Amino acid sequence: MNPPIFIIIMLTVISGTMIVVTTSHWLLVWIGFEMNLLAIIPILMKKYNPRAMEAATKYFLTQAAASMILMMWIIINLLHSGQWTVLKDLNPMASIMMTTALAMKLGLAPFHFWVPEVTQGISMSSGLILLTWQKIAPLSILYQISSTINPNLILTMSILSVMIGGWGGLNQTQLRKIMAYSSIAHMGWMTAIMMYSPTMMILNLTIYIIMTLTTFMLFMHNSTTTTASLSQTWNKTPLITSLILVLMMSLGGLPPLSGFIPKWMIIQELTKNELIMMPTLLAMTALLNLYFYMRLTYTTALTMFPSNNSMKMKWRFECTKKMTFLPPLVVMSTMLLPLAPMLSILD
Amino acid sequence: MMTYIVFILSTVFVVSFVSFSSKPSPIYGGFGLIVAGGIGCGIVLNFGGSFLGLMVFLIYLGGMLVVFGYTTAMATEPYPEAWTSNKAVLAMFITGVLAELLTACYILKEDEVEVVFKFNGAGDWVIYDTGDSGFFSEEAMGIAALYSYGTWLVVVTGWSLLIGVLVIMEVTRGN
């Protein structure tokens, strides 16, 4: 894409999200969402093939429908409360429907169907923006209305999301679809804790964004999009092989890696609020996620995947892709657990 | 009838939306949009927003829809799909109109019909009293506020319009 246009479009994506995050007026929230959506469409359509067009169209339709539902209930809330301030308590029905609309934007079950299809149809870097940056704005609004969210609705959606993220990702070999189901599951974890401790949701979001950013960058390094291609990285860039191993285990939530922090904190907060079955279910279904991460680790780092002999002798070239900030990101996605006691500043 | 004018206009508004949502060829859809624009203007007028209603006619119908009409005319097909030429379009149109009629009956017969909950009163759709607009009309004051206190909103809106144009051009670039 033409560089000045690309800069303007990225600027609009960023300012759309910033408007949503920083505003206190419901109309500006809707405007921010629409600006974000409009500007990200050309980024999703970077490659001009029909698959990308279809993915961008699907994304646009679902997000526009969600924005419309949000707008309608913003107006109905205005009708009942007479004011536009975001932080004031919402009408209960408006709260339910706004949560539904924001769940459609996030890709929570049962509105998750667009996530794998859209993520698969677009390029790796667009998928990166889709699964990390686009989650910030809806989660910030959910954070602001978290005191009035209906618990039945949000907990149902969250458990369903973790289950669907787990079971859906099991039969996938395409890396983008795997990351999409991973995103669905992580969103489930985030919304589970939203009602009880929204700060933990922000913690989970931060660590999830760091880990997903790193994962996508490692995939982009060798331009791998399938498991089979990833299994050849031992020959192309052996360092990435070990990094994928550690990163996948961090995504799966294994101690002593960073991915364990949010899961631990969330289970702790949920049990503090006297919910027992819910964190048990969440933890058990997260094992399904761990299984497909482990499968990626196994084929990449622990075995030599079947291939013909010519693929086992490759030239090693220097990477020409600009991997901004990758080493610090890898460190942050794997080694943050010893800093977990710093979370006591939240009390 | 004047008490129910907003309700009637809203019902016809929805029916005209149904007429282009049932996806005939864009030429016929454009006709549905024109009707919808005119009716929308009528609804806004009934709430005292005379300036904005006429803006709808001027800018929306007279500017944007005209451009839409010309571009559709450039892309005509020999056998455009009307509402009756294709069973699917006709079925969707009838479904939409039927749903709207049922909703209208549900709203009008408040005490006799109960679907999930009884309808709460036609409320804002019915004008019992046009109200006292004071010395200044609220709508004119709102527009004035947009250009004085609401500078940020104008900036955001203007930027979004610019981005709309840039995005459309990027999307239709095609190479």
Short mmCIF file of C-alpha atoms in Angstrom, two decimals:
data_model
loop_
_atom_site.label_atom_id
_atom_site.label_comp_id
_atom_site.label_asym_id
_atom_site.label_seq_id
_atom_site.Cartn_x
_atom_site.Cartn_y
_atom_site.Cartn_z
CA MET A 1 0.00 0.00 0.00
CA ASN A 2 1.13 3.53 -0.78
CA PRO A 3 3.14 4.64 2.32
CA PRO A 4 1.41 7.98 3.08
CA ILE A 5 -1.99 6.34 2.78
CA PHE A 6 -0.84 3.47 4.97
CA ILE A 7 0.30 5.92 7.63
CA ILE A 8 -2.99 7.82 7.55
CA ILE A 9 -4.99 4.61 7.76
CA MET A 10 -2.93 3.24 10.65
CA LEU A 11 -3.27 6.60 12.38
CA THR A 12 -7.05 6.31 12.08
CA VAL A 13 -7.07 2.75 13.41
CA ILE A 14 -5.06 3.90 16.41
CA SER A 15 -7.11 7.06 17.00
CA GLY A 16 -10.36 5.13 16.66
CA THR A 17 -9.34 2.84 19.49
CA MET A 18 -7.95 5.74 21.52
CA ILE A 19 -11.22 7.62 21.15
CA VAL A 20 -13.15 4.61 22.43
CA VAL A 21 -10.78 4.11 25.35
CA THR A 22 -10.58 7.72 26.51
CA THR A 23 -14.04 9.12 25.95
CA SER A 24 -16.83 9.56 28.46
CA HIS A 25 -19.62 10.12 25.94
CA TRP A 26 -21.45 7.16 24.46
CA LEU A 27 -21.73 8.76 21.01
CA LEU A 28 -17.97 9.12 20.80
CA VAL A 29 -17.65 5.45 21.76
CA TRP A 30 -19.73 4.48 18.74
CA ILE A 31 -17.84 6.93 16.50
CA GLY A 32 -14.53 5.46 17.66
CA PHE A 33 -15.67 1.92 16.88
CA GLU A 34 -16.82 2.92 13.41
CA MET A 35 -13.61 4.83 12.65
CA ASN A 36 -11.60 1.82 13.72
CA LEU A 37 -13.69 -0.53 11.59
CA LEU A 38 -13.61 1.64 8.50
CA ALA A 39 -9.88 2.15 8.64
CA ILE A 40 -8.95 -1.45 9.26
CA ILE A 41 -10.76 -2.74 6.17
CA PRO A 42 -7.97 -1.81 3.71
CA ILE A 43 -5.44 -3.32 6.10
CA LEU A 44 -7.35 -6.60 6.02
CA MET A 45 -7.50 -6.39 2.23
CA LYS A 46 -3.77 -5.87 1.74
CA LYS A 47 -3.61 -8.76 -0.67
CA TYR A 48 -6.10 -8.44 -3.46
CA ASN A 49 -7.29 -12.02 -3.63
CA PRO A 50 -10.93 -13.09 -3.25
CA ARG A 51 -10.18 -14.82 0.06
CA ALA A 52 -9.00 -11.57 1.65
CA MET A 53 -11.95 -9.64 0.20
CA GLU A 54 -14.34 -12.18 1.62
CA ALA A 55 -12.65 -12.08 5.01
CA ALA A 56 -12.75 -8.28 5.11
CA THR A 57 -16.43 -8.30 4.11
CA LYS A 58 -17.30 -10.81 6.83
CA TYR A 59 -15.44 -8.76 9.38
CA PHE A 60 -17.15 -5.57 8.26
CA LEU A 61 -20.64 -7.06 8.36
CA THR A 62 -20.35 -8.58 11.82
CA GLN A 63 -18.68 -5.53 13.34
CA ALA A 64 -21.14 -3.12 11.72
CA ALA A 65 -24.09 -5.15 13.01
CA ALA A 66 -22.54 -5.14 16.48
CA SER A 67 -22.02 -1.35 16.30
CA MET A 68 -25.63 -0.89 15.30
CA ILE A 69 -26.89 -2.94 18.21
CA LEU A 70 -24.59 -0.97 20.50
CA MET A 71 -25.90 2.33 19.11
CA MET A 72 -29.52 1.30 19.52
CA TRP A 73 -29.02 0.43 23.16
CA ILE A 74 -26.95 3.57 23.75
CA ILE A 75 -30.00 5.54 22.62
CA ILE A 76 -32.40 3.46 24.70
CA ASN A 77 -30.13 4.01 27.69
CA LEU A 78 -30.28 7.73 26.92
CA LEU A 79 -34.06 7.47 26.85
CA HIS A 80 -34.17 5.90 30.29
CA SER A 81 -31.41 7.79 32.06
CA GLY A 82 -31.37 11.09 30.19
CA GLN A 83 -27.62 11.34 29.92
CA TRP A 84 -24.72 10.22 27.78
CA THR A 85 -22.01 9.57 30.37
CA VAL A 86 -20.27 6.24 30.08
CA LEU A 87 -19.40 5.69 33.69
CA LYS A 88 -22.92 6.07 35.05
CA ASP A 89 -24.95 2.95 35.74
CA LEU A 90 -26.69 1.43 32.80
CA ASN A 91 -30.29 0.39 32.41
CA PRO A 92 -30.18 -3.44 32.97
CA MET A 93 -31.64 -4.35 29.58
CA ALA A 94 -29.25 -1.94 27.86
CA SER A 95 -26.40 -3.53 29.77
CA ILE A 96 -27.32 -7.01 28.54
CA MET A 97 -27.61 -5.95 24.93
CA MET A 98 -24.46 -3.83 25.02
CA THR A 99 -22.58 -6.79 26.44
CA THR A 100 -23.93 -8.89 23.57
CA ALA A 101 -22.87 -6.29 21.03
CA LEU A 102 -19.38 -6.05 22.52
CA ALA A 103 -19.15 -9.85 22.60
CA MET A 104 -19.88 -9.84 18.87
CA LYS A 105 -17.02 -7.41 18.42
CA LEU A 106 -14.65 -9.52 20.49
CA GLY A 107 -15.51 -12.87 19.00
CA LEU A 108 -16.88 -14.45 22.15
CA ALA A 109 -19.03 -17.54 21.75
CA PRO A 110 -21.75 -17.77 20.48
CA PHE A 111 -20.59 -14.97 18.16
CA HIS A 112 -17.21 -16.50 17.43
CA PHE A 113 -17.87 -17.88 13.94
CA TRP A 114 -16.23 -15.00 12.12
CA VAL A 115 -12.89 -15.19 13.95
CA PRO A 116 -11.27 -18.25 12.33
CA GLU A 117 -12.58 -17.44 8.86
CA VAL A 118 -11.49 -13.83 8.91
CA THR A 119 -8.11 -14.59 10.48
CA GLN A 120 -7.40 -17.29 7.92
CA GLY A 121 -8.30 -15.14 4.93
CA ILE A 122 -5.94 -12.27 5.67
CA SER A 123 -2.17 -11.94 5.77
CA MET A 124 -0.21 -12.74 8.91
CA SER A 125 0.51 -9.13 9.84
CA SER A 126 -3.13 -8.10 9.38
CA GLY A 127 -4.14 -11.06 11.51
CA LEU A 128 -1.75 -9.79 14.14
CA ILE A 129 -3.49 -6.42 14.29
CA LEU A 130 -6.90 -8.06 14.21
CA LEU A 131 -6.28 -10.35 17.16
CA THR A 132 -4.42 -7.92 19.39
CA TRP A 133 -5.20 -4.26 18.77
CA GLN A 134 -8.86 -4.78 17.91
CA LYS A 135 -9.54 -6.38 21.27
CA ILE A 136 -8.52 -3.30 23.23
CA ALA A 137 -11.49 -1.08 22.43
CA PRO A 138 -14.38 -3.48 23.22
CA LEU A 139 -12.66 -4.70 26.38
CA SER A 140 -12.18 -1.12 27.55
CA ILE A 141 -15.91 -0.48 27.24
CA LEU A 142 -16.70 -3.75 29.00
CA TYR A 143 -14.30 -2.60 31.73
CA GLN A 144 -16.24 0.62 32.11
CA ILE A 145 -19.65 -1.07 32.32
CA SER A 146 -18.37 -4.04 34.34
CA SER A 147 -20.33 -3.14 37.46
CA THR A 148 -23.68 -3.49 35.70
CA ILE A 149 -23.06 -6.55 33.54
CA ASN A 150 -25.50 -9.43 33.95
CA PRO A 151 -23.46 -12.30 35.48
CA ASN A 152 -25.44 -15.10 33.84
CA LEU A 153 -24.83 -13.71 30.37
CA ILE A 154 -21.14 -12.98 30.69
CA LEU A 155 -20.23 -16.19 32.50
CA THR A 156 -22.15 -18.31 29.99
CA MET A 157 -20.39 -16.61 27.09
CA SER A 158 -17.05 -16.97 28.79
CA ILE A 159 -17.34 -20.70 29.52
CA LEU A 160 -18.65 -21.34 26.01
CA SER A 161 -15.77 -19.36 24.54
CA VAL A 162 -13.11 -21.28 26.41
CA MET A 163 -14.72 -24.57 25.40
CA ILE A 164 -15.13 -23.59 21.76
CA GLY A 165 -11.63 -22.13 21.67
CA GLY A 166 -10.34 -25.45 22.94
CA TRP A 167 -12.34 -27.90 20.88
CA GLY A 168 -12.35 -25.77 17.76
CA GLY A 169 -8.59 -25.51 17.62
CA LEU A 170 -7.99 -29.24 17.93
CA ASN A 171 -8.33 -30.20 14.29
CA GLN A 172 -6.44 -27.25 12.81
CA THR A 173 -3.18 -27.30 10.95
CA GLN A 174 -3.28 -23.71 9.71
CA LEU A 175 -1.46 -21.48 12.15
CA ARG A 176 -3.75 -18.49 11.72
CA LYS A 177 -6.81 -20.54 12.57
CA ILE A 178 -5.02 -21.94 15.60
CA MET A 179 -4.27 -18.42 16.77
CA ALA A 180 -7.89 -17.43 16.12
CA TYR A 181 -9.20 -20.21 18.37
CA SER A 182 -6.54 -19.29 20.89
CA SER A 183 -7.89 -15.75 20.83
CA ILE A 184 -11.46 -16.96 21.40
CA ALA A 185 -10.35 -18.98 24.42
CA HIS A 186 -8.34 -16.14 25.92
CA MET A 187 -11.26 -13.77 25.48
CA GLY A 188 -13.30 -16.29 27.44
CA TRP A 189 -10.83 -16.16 30.30
CA MET A 190 -10.83 -12.38 30.25
CA THR A 191 -14.57 -11.97 30.37
CA ALA A 192 -14.87 -14.58 33.13
CA ILE A 193 -13.04 -12.36 35.58
CA MET A 194 -14.49 -9.08 34.36
CA MET A 195 -17.31 -8.89 36.84
CA TYR A 196 -15.23 -9.70 39.87
CA SER A 197 -11.93 -7.97 39.25
CA PRO A 198 -11.64 -5.93 36.04
CA THR A 199 -7.98 -5.25 36.82
CA MET A 200 -7.19 -8.92 36.29
CA MET A 201 -8.85 -8.64 32.90
CA ILE A 202 -6.43 -5.87 31.98
CA LEU A 203 -3.55 -8.01 33.26
CA ASN A 204 -4.72 -10.93 31.13
CA LEU A 205 -5.17 -8.67 28.11
CA THR A 206 -1.68 -7.23 28.45
CA ILE A 207 0.02 -10.60 28.78
CA TYR A 208 -2.14 -12.08 26.00
CA ILE A 209 -1.23 -9.22 23.64
CA ILE A 210 2.47 -9.62 24.39
CA MET A 211 2.36 -13.38 23.82
CA THR A 212 0.25 -13.18 20.66
CA LEU A 213 2.46 -10.42 19.26
CA THR A 214 5.52 -12.57 19.82
CA THR A 215 3.88 -15.66 18.34
CA PHE A 216 2.82 -13.89 15.18
CA MET A 217 6.22 -12.32 14.76
CA LEU A 218 7.94 -15.65 15.08
CA PHE A 219 5.56 -17.08 12.48
CA MET A 220 6.16 -14.11 10.19
CA HIS A 221 9.91 -14.46 10.51
CA ASN A 222 10.00 -17.51 8.27
CA SER A 223 6.68 -16.76 6.55
CA THR A 224 5.15 -19.93 7.90
CA THR A 225 1.41 -20.34 7.81
CA THR A 226 0.98 -24.08 8.32
CA THR A 227 2.15 -26.60 10.88
CA ALA A 228 4.10 -28.44 8.21
CA SER A 229 5.96 -25.30 7.27
CA LEU A 230 6.60 -24.49 10.92
CA SER A 231 8.08 -27.94 11.39
CA GLN A 232 10.90 -27.00 9.00
CA THR A 233 12.13 -24.08 11.09
CA TRP A 234 14.82 -26.24 12.70
CA ASN A 235 16.53 -26.06 9.38
CA LYS A 236 15.93 -22.41 8.60
CA THR A 237 16.29 -20.66 11.95
CA PRO A 238 17.04 -23.00 14.84
CA LEU A 239 16.67 -20.23 17.41
CA ILE A 240 13.05 -19.74 16.45
CA THR A 241 12.48 -23.43 17.07
CA SER A 242 13.38 -23.14 20.74
CA LEU A 243 11.50 -19.87 21.07
CA ILE A 244 8.35 -21.46 19.68
CA LEU A 245 8.68 -24.22 22.24
CA VAL A 246 8.83 -21.82 25.17
CA LEU A 247 6.20 -19.50 23.73
CA MET A 248 3.64 -22.22 23.08
CA MET A 249 3.99 -23.43 26.62
CA SER A 250 3.55 -19.88 27.84
CA LEU A 251 0.38 -19.50 25.73
CA GLY A 252 -0.89 -22.73 27.22
CA GLY A 253 -0.56 -21.26 30.68
CA LEU A 254 2.16 -23.43 32.12
CA PRO A 255 4.22 -22.26 35.05
CA PRO A 256 7.05 -21.08 35.30
CA LEU A 257 6.25 -18.95 32.25
CA SER A 258 4.36 -15.65 32.00
CA GLY A 259 1.26 -17.21 30.58
CA PHE A 260 0.62 -18.73 33.96
CA ILE A 261 0.18 -15.35 35.70
CA PRO A 262 -3.24 -14.44 34.30
CA LYS A 263 -4.64 -17.93 34.73
CA TRP A 264 -3.44 -18.12 38.30
CA MET A 265 -4.77 -14.67 39.16
CA ILE A 266 -8.11 -15.35 37.51
CA ILE A 267 -8.62 -18.65 39.29
CA GLN A 268 -7.63 -16.99 42.56
CA GLU A 269 -10.10 -14.13 42.09
CA LEU A 270 -12.88 -16.46 41.04
CA THR A 271 -12.40 -18.69 44.08
CA LYS A 272 -12.28 -15.63 46.32
CA ASN A 273 -15.78 -14.89 45.03
CA GLU A 274 -16.97 -18.35 46.01
CA LEU A 275 -17.21 -19.79 42.51
CA ILE A 276 -15.74 -23.27 42.44
CA MET A 277 -17.16 -25.11 39.43
CA MET A 278 -16.45 -22.24 37.08
CA PRO A 279 -12.65 -22.02 37.47
CA THR A 280 -12.49 -25.82 37.51
CA LEU A 281 -14.29 -25.94 34.16
CA LEU A 282 -12.17 -23.13 32.76
CA ALA A 283 -8.93 -24.79 33.83
CA MET A 284 -9.97 -28.18 32.45
CA THR A 285 -11.08 -26.84 29.07
CA ALA A 286 -7.88 -24.79 28.85
CA LEU A 287 -6.12 -28.13 28.67
CA LEU A 288 -7.59 -28.58 25.19
CA ASN A 289 -5.82 -25.37 24.20
CA LEU A 290 -2.64 -26.69 25.72
CA TYR A 291 -2.96 -29.83 23.63
CA PHE A 292 -2.78 -28.08 20.30
CA TYR A 293 -0.01 -25.77 21.47
CA MET A 294 1.88 -28.88 22.53
CA ARG A 295 1.26 -30.42 19.14
CA LEU A 296 2.85 -27.37 17.49
CA THR A 297 5.77 -27.58 19.91
CA TYR A 298 6.17 -31.29 19.22
CA THR A 299 6.25 -30.98 15.45
CA THR A 300 8.45 -27.93 15.54
CA ALA A 301 11.01 -28.49 18.22
CA LEU A 302 10.83 -32.03 19.47
CA THR A 303 10.64 -34.18 16.34
CA MET A 304 11.79 -34.05 12.78
CA PHE A 305 8.55 -33.90 10.86
CA PRO A 306 8.42 -36.12 7.76
CA SER A 307 9.84 -34.33 4.75
CA ASN A 308 11.98 -35.23 1.80
CA ASN A 309 15.73 -34.98 2.01
CA SER A 310 16.06 -31.87 -0.10
CA MET A 311 14.15 -29.94 2.52
CA LYS A 312 16.67 -30.93 5.14
CA MET A 313 19.54 -29.06 3.58
CA LYS A 314 18.72 -25.39 3.26
CA TRP A 315 20.83 -22.33 2.94
CA ARG A 316 20.64 -20.13 5.99
CA PHE A 317 19.94 -16.56 4.99
CA GLU A 318 19.72 -13.55 7.22
CA CYS A 319 16.19 -12.50 7.89
CA THR A 320 15.20 -9.42 5.88
CA LYS A 321 11.96 -8.86 7.72
CA LYS A 322 11.85 -6.08 10.22
CA MET A 323 11.20 -7.83 13.52
CA THR A 324 10.62 -4.82 15.71
CA PHE A 325 11.18 -5.36 19.38
CA LEU A 326 11.13 -9.15 19.10
CA PRO A 327 13.79 -10.06 21.69
CA PRO A 328 12.24 -7.96 24.47
CA LEU A 329 8.82 -9.32 23.59
CA VAL A 330 10.07 -12.90 23.85
CA VAL A 331 11.57 -12.15 27.22
CA MET A 332 8.34 -10.53 28.39
CA SER A 333 6.20 -13.42 27.18
CA THR A 334 8.19 -16.02 29.00
CA MET A 335 9.98 -14.60 31.96
CA LEU A 336 7.55 -12.36 33.78
CA LEU A 337 6.43 -14.83 36.42
CA PRO A 338 9.03 -13.83 39.06
CA LEU A 339 7.57 -10.31 38.91
CA ALA A 340 4.12 -11.56 39.90
CA PRO A 341 4.47 -10.37 43.53
CA MET A 342 4.43 -6.84 42.11
CA LEU A 343 0.69 -7.35 41.64
CA SER A 344 0.33 -6.61 45.34
CA ILE A 345 0.47 -2.93 44.42
CA LEU A 346 -3.10 -3.39 43.23
CA ASP A 347 -4.39 -3.85 46.77
CA MET B 1 -54.25 10.98 12.58
CA MET B 2 -51.82 13.70 13.46
CA THR B 3 -51.21 12.14 16.85
CA TYR B 4 -50.13 8.96 15.11
CA ILE B 5 -48.21 10.61 12.29
CA VAL B 6 -44.76 9.71 13.62
CA PHE B 7 -45.84 6.12 14.09
CA ILE B 8 -47.23 5.87 10.57
CA LEU B 9 -44.13 7.48 9.09
CA SER B 10 -41.92 5.10 11.06
CA THR B 11 -43.85 2.09 9.78
CA VAL B 12 -43.55 3.22 6.16
CA PHE B 13 -39.85 3.97 6.85
CA VAL B 14 -39.27 0.38 7.84
CA VAL B 15 -41.23 -0.89 4.82
CA SER B 16 -39.07 1.17 2.47
CA PHE B 17 -35.97 -0.24 4.17
CA VAL B 18 -37.39 -3.70 3.60
CA SER B 19 -37.86 -2.82 -0.05
CA PHE B 20 -34.16 -2.38 -0.62
CA SER B 21 -33.02 -4.94 1.93
CA SER B 22 -34.73 -7.65 -0.07
CA LYS B 23 -31.96 -6.98 -2.56
CA PRO B 24 -33.46 -6.09 -5.91
CA SER B 25 -31.18 -4.46 -8.44
CA PRO B 26 -29.59 -1.22 -7.09
CA ILE B 27 -31.78 0.95 -9.29
CA TYR B 28 -34.90 -0.23 -7.53
CA GLY B 29 -33.04 -0.16 -4.24
CA GLY B 30 -32.22 3.46 -4.89
CA PHE B 31 -35.92 4.16 -5.23
CA GLY B 32 -36.45 2.60 -1.81
CA LEU B 33 -33.68 4.83 -0.44
CA ILE B 34 -35.31 7.95 -1.86
CA VAL B 35 -38.61 7.10 -0.23
CA ALA B 36 -36.81 6.27 3.02
CA GLY B 37 -34.96 9.59 2.90
CA GLY B 38 -38.13 11.55 2.36
CA ILE B 39 -39.95 9.76 5.16
CA GLY B 40 -36.96 10.18 7.48
CA CYS B 41 -37.11 13.89 6.78
CA GLY B 42 -40.79 13.82 7.73
CA ILE B 43 -40.04 12.08 11.03
CA VAL B 44 -37.34 14.59 11.91
CA LEU B 45 -39.67 17.45 10.99
CA ASN B 46 -42.29 16.16 13.38
CA PHE B 47 -39.87 16.55 16.24
CA GLY B 48 -39.15 20.16 15.38
CA GLY B 49 -35.95 19.65 13.47
CA SER B 50 -36.83 21.57 10.36
CA PHE B 51 -33.27 22.44 9.36
CA LEU B 52 -31.93 18.89 9.66
CA GLY B 53 -34.90 17.43 7.83
CA LEU B 54 -34.32 19.68 4.88
CA MET B 55 -30.61 18.86 5.09
CA VAL B 56 -31.58 15.25 4.51
CA PHE B 57 -33.28 16.21 1.27
CA LEU B 58 -30.51 18.51 0.18
CA ILE B 59 -27.36 16.59 1.03
CA TYR B 60 -28.48 13.00 1.33
CA LEU B 61 -31.00 12.80 -1.50
CA GLY B 62 -29.75 15.66 -3.60
CA GLY B 63 -26.06 14.92 -3.23
CA MET B 64 -25.25 11.40 -2.22
CA LEU B 65 -28.19 9.58 -3.76
CA VAL B 66 -27.75 11.43 -7.03
CA VAL B 67 -24.14 10.27 -7.19
CA PHE B 68 -25.28 6.77 -6.28
CA GLY B 69 -27.91 6.91 -9.02
CA TYR B 70 -25.37 7.95 -11.63
CA THR B 71 -22.89 5.24 -10.65
CA THR B 72 -25.67 2.66 -10.72
CA ALA B 73 -26.68 3.90 -14.13
CA MET B 74 -23.11 3.34 -15.29
CA ALA B 75 -23.25 -0.25 -14.08
CA THR B 76 -26.63 -1.34 -15.43
CA GLU B 77 -27.34 -4.89 -16.42
CA PRO B 78 -29.72 -5.88 -19.21
CA TYR B 79 -32.25 -7.61 -16.94
CA PRO B 80 -32.31 -5.86 -13.57
CA GLU B 81 -33.93 -7.81 -10.76
CA ALA B 82 -37.13 -6.19 -9.58
CA TRP B 83 -39.19 -7.22 -6.59
CA THR B 84 -41.45 -9.50 -8.57
CA SER B 85 -39.02 -10.98 -11.00
CA ASN B 86 -37.33 -13.28 -8.52
CA LYS B 87 -39.18 -15.43 -6.00
CA ALA B 88 -36.48 -14.99 -3.35
CA VAL B 89 -36.67 -11.20 -3.46
CA LEU B 90 -40.47 -11.27 -3.37
CA ALA B 91 -40.46 -13.70 -0.46
CA MET B 92 -38.06 -11.54 1.55
CA PHE B 93 -40.09 -8.43 0.80
CA ILE B 94 -43.30 -10.09 1.92
CA THR B 95 -41.64 -11.46 5.05
CA GLY B 96 -40.34 -8.03 5.95
CA VAL B 97 -43.63 -6.29 5.36
CA LEU B 98 -45.50 -8.96 7.32
CA ALA B 99 -43.11 -8.66 10.26
CA GLU B 100 -43.55 -4.90 10.23
CA LEU B 101 -47.34 -5.15 10.10
CA LEU B 102 -47.35 -7.59 13.01
CA THR B 103 -45.08 -5.26 14.99
CA ALA B 104 -47.36 -2.33 14.19
CA CYS B 105 -50.40 -4.24 15.42
CA TYR B 106 -48.46 -5.25 18.54
CA ILE B 107 -47.68 -1.62 19.25
CA LEU B 108 -51.14 -0.29 18.52
CA LYS B 109 -53.15 -2.88 20.40
CA GLU B 110 -51.16 -2.42 23.60
CA ASP B 111 -53.56 -3.96 26.05
CA GLU B 112 -54.72 -6.93 24.10
CA VAL B 113 -51.53 -8.48 22.79
CA GLU B 114 -48.72 -9.98 24.79
CA VAL B 115 -45.70 -11.54 23.08
CA VAL B 116 -42.94 -11.75 25.68
CA PHE B 117 -44.03 -8.68 27.53
CA LYS B 118 -46.81 -6.20 26.99
CA PHE B 119 -45.79 -3.24 24.97
CA ASN B 120 -45.10 -0.29 27.17
CA GLY B 121 -47.08 2.39 25.54
CA ALA B 122 -46.50 3.93 22.19
CA GLY B 123 -44.43 6.53 24.03
CA ASP B 124 -42.36 8.67 21.75
CA TRP B 125 -44.03 7.55 18.59
CA VAL B 126 -47.15 9.43 19.43
CA ILE B 127 -47.27 13.20 19.65
CA TYR B 128 -49.89 14.33 22.07
CA ASP B 129 -48.52 17.80 22.52
CA THR B 130 -45.95 19.46 20.32
CA GLY B 131 -44.41 21.02 23.37
CA ASP B 132 -43.08 24.42 24.00
CA SER B 133 -39.92 25.12 22.10
CA GLY B 134 -39.20 28.27 24.02
CA PHE B 135 -37.57 31.17 22.26
CA PHE B 136 -35.00 29.08 20.44
CA SER B 137 -35.55 25.74 18.80
CA GLU B 138 -33.56 22.94 20.42
CA GLU B 139 -32.34 21.72 17.10
CA ALA B 140 -30.85 25.04 16.05
CA MET B 141 -29.19 25.31 19.43
CA GLY B 142 -27.77 21.82 18.97
CA ILE B 143 -26.28 22.70 15.60
CA ALA B 144 -24.83 25.90 17.06
CA ALA B 145 -23.34 23.90 19.92
CA LEU B 146 -21.75 21.50 17.46
CA TYR B 147 -19.79 24.29 15.86
CA SER B 148 -18.86 26.04 19.10
CA TYR B 149 -18.45 23.64 22.02
CA GLY B 150 -18.31 20.58 19.86
CA THR B 151 -15.18 21.41 17.90
CA TRP B 152 -13.68 18.01 18.70
CA LEU B 153 -16.73 16.29 17.30
CA VAL B 154 -16.43 18.28 14.08
CA VAL B 155 -12.75 17.31 13.82
CA VAL B 156 -13.55 13.63 14.38
CA THR B 157 -16.46 13.67 11.95
CA GLY B 158 -14.46 15.50 9.28
CA TRP B 159 -11.56 13.10 9.68
CA SER B 160 -13.88 10.12 9.44
CA LEU B 161 -15.34 11.45 6.20
CA LEU B 162 -11.85 11.93 4.76
CA ILE B 163 -10.90 8.41 5.84
CA GLY B 164 -14.10 7.11 4.28
CA VAL B 165 -13.01 8.44 0.92
CA LEU B 166 -9.43 7.16 1.30
CA VAL B 167 -10.60 3.71 2.39
CA ILE B 168 -13.02 3.40 -0.53
CA MET B 169 -10.24 4.33 -2.92
CA GLU B 170 -7.85 1.82 -1.36
CA VAL B 171 -10.44 -0.94 -1.42
CA THR B 172 -11.40 -0.40 -5.05
CA ARG B 173 -7.82 0.04 -6.23
CA GLY B 174 -7.62 -3.59 -7.18
CA ASN B 175 -3.96 -4.11 -7.95
#
